[in-house]
Amino acid sequence: MNHVLEINELSELREHQLPWNGLLPQTRGASFFQSFAWLETYWRHFGAGQRLRVLIVYSDARPIGILPLVVRRDASPVGPLRRLTYPLHGWGGFYGPIGPNPTATLLAGMRHVACTARDWDLIDLPWIARDRVDRGRTRRALQQAGMPASELPYEQSAQVDCRQPWETYWGCLKSHWRTNVRRAVSRLAKQGDVRYVRYRPLGELSGDDDPRWDLWRDCLQLAAASWQAESTSGTTLSHGQVRDFLTDMHEVAARSGSLDMNLLYLNEKPVAFAYNYHYDGSVFGLRNGYDAETSREGAGTVLLHHALRDSMARGDSLYDLGPEYLSSKRQWLTQLEQSYRLLHYPLAAPKAQLVRLRQWMKRWNAGKAAAV
């Protein structure tokens, strides 16, 4: 018989770090964002104003799965809204339960949520890899727990399948794009000595966890000098709102063996970077940028050319370029992975029902306008 232990304090959750670390490698499609190290660091920086609700599912006395949830208060057109959601906060592309038994974990977790005091206005679960990993499990678990949910497309992520020889992948790209890449490589080479650096430490368990702060500073320097400096999102590497968080996470990722930094140097000056996390052969592109002065020479294009070729050579399975700026990534991708969002609006939550009505009207108006 399955039972659920709910944990609301990080100090208590630390006592369960070992079983968490044991379940993560057994998780299909797992990422660094699902690690205990990620959640611990994220919570230290952004936990204020949120409530932790981590559900550990046991079969007898053995943990078989973990469902990390938080209650976050967000602004909305109907006033402050309490969302029961995943603790990803838009940093990664996909999320879900941890462990080899996602069906049992989700069902036990959602039944627990349904039977405990409601401290949320709606359930909002984005970043679900429905077609690749989830296979409808989350929606069925909500339904069986008496909390039917609406399913909506959320984001598309540009991905490159690295389980192939470089020559095969390169030959499938459009000929005009291959020509553009060759020209960018040639133009940059004419400017001087070009050097590509990829740094991926194995982690503290292997005695290889140097954060390489020199490379980190080069990434920050480029972020401040690139198009990212003009971004208003406040989530780029160099922005003050998140710089301390990403700096701490940089050290954590190095210790965990999940850090992946790619830099391109021209005459020993950094001109482009791709800052990534990786886990079990899958690379997620967190942020990238290039020096504005050399952008016309295609430094960013040359760097990605090197990074993808290197990933295929070292045996990575997937390079996820992320969900944003798809127009600049379409020339490289082999597939677009769609994530989905599940929303449950309790009948007894007036704010949630107002949100549901507003969303329905928005979709109805959009459909009406498309039909005209």
JSON list of C-alpha atoms in Angstrom, two decimals, residues 63 81 113 119 301 303:
[
{"chain": "A", "resi": 63, "resn": "PRO", "atom": "CA", "xyz": [10.52, 5.49, -1.33]},
{"chain": "A", "resi": 81, "resn": "LEU", "atom": "CA", "xyz": [-3.56, 33.91, -7.22]},
{"chain": "A", "resi": 113, "resn": "VAL", "atom": "CA", "xyz": [-3.33, 16.89, -2.65]},
{"chain": "A", "resi": 119, "resn": "ASP", "atom": "CA", "xyz": [-3.84, 26.24, 0.31]},
{"chain": "A", "resi": 301, "resn": "THR", "atom": "CA", "xyz": [27.00, 30.42, -35.31]},
{"chain": "A", "resi": 303, "resn": "LEU", "atom": "CA", "xyz": [30.35, 28.34, -31.55]}
]
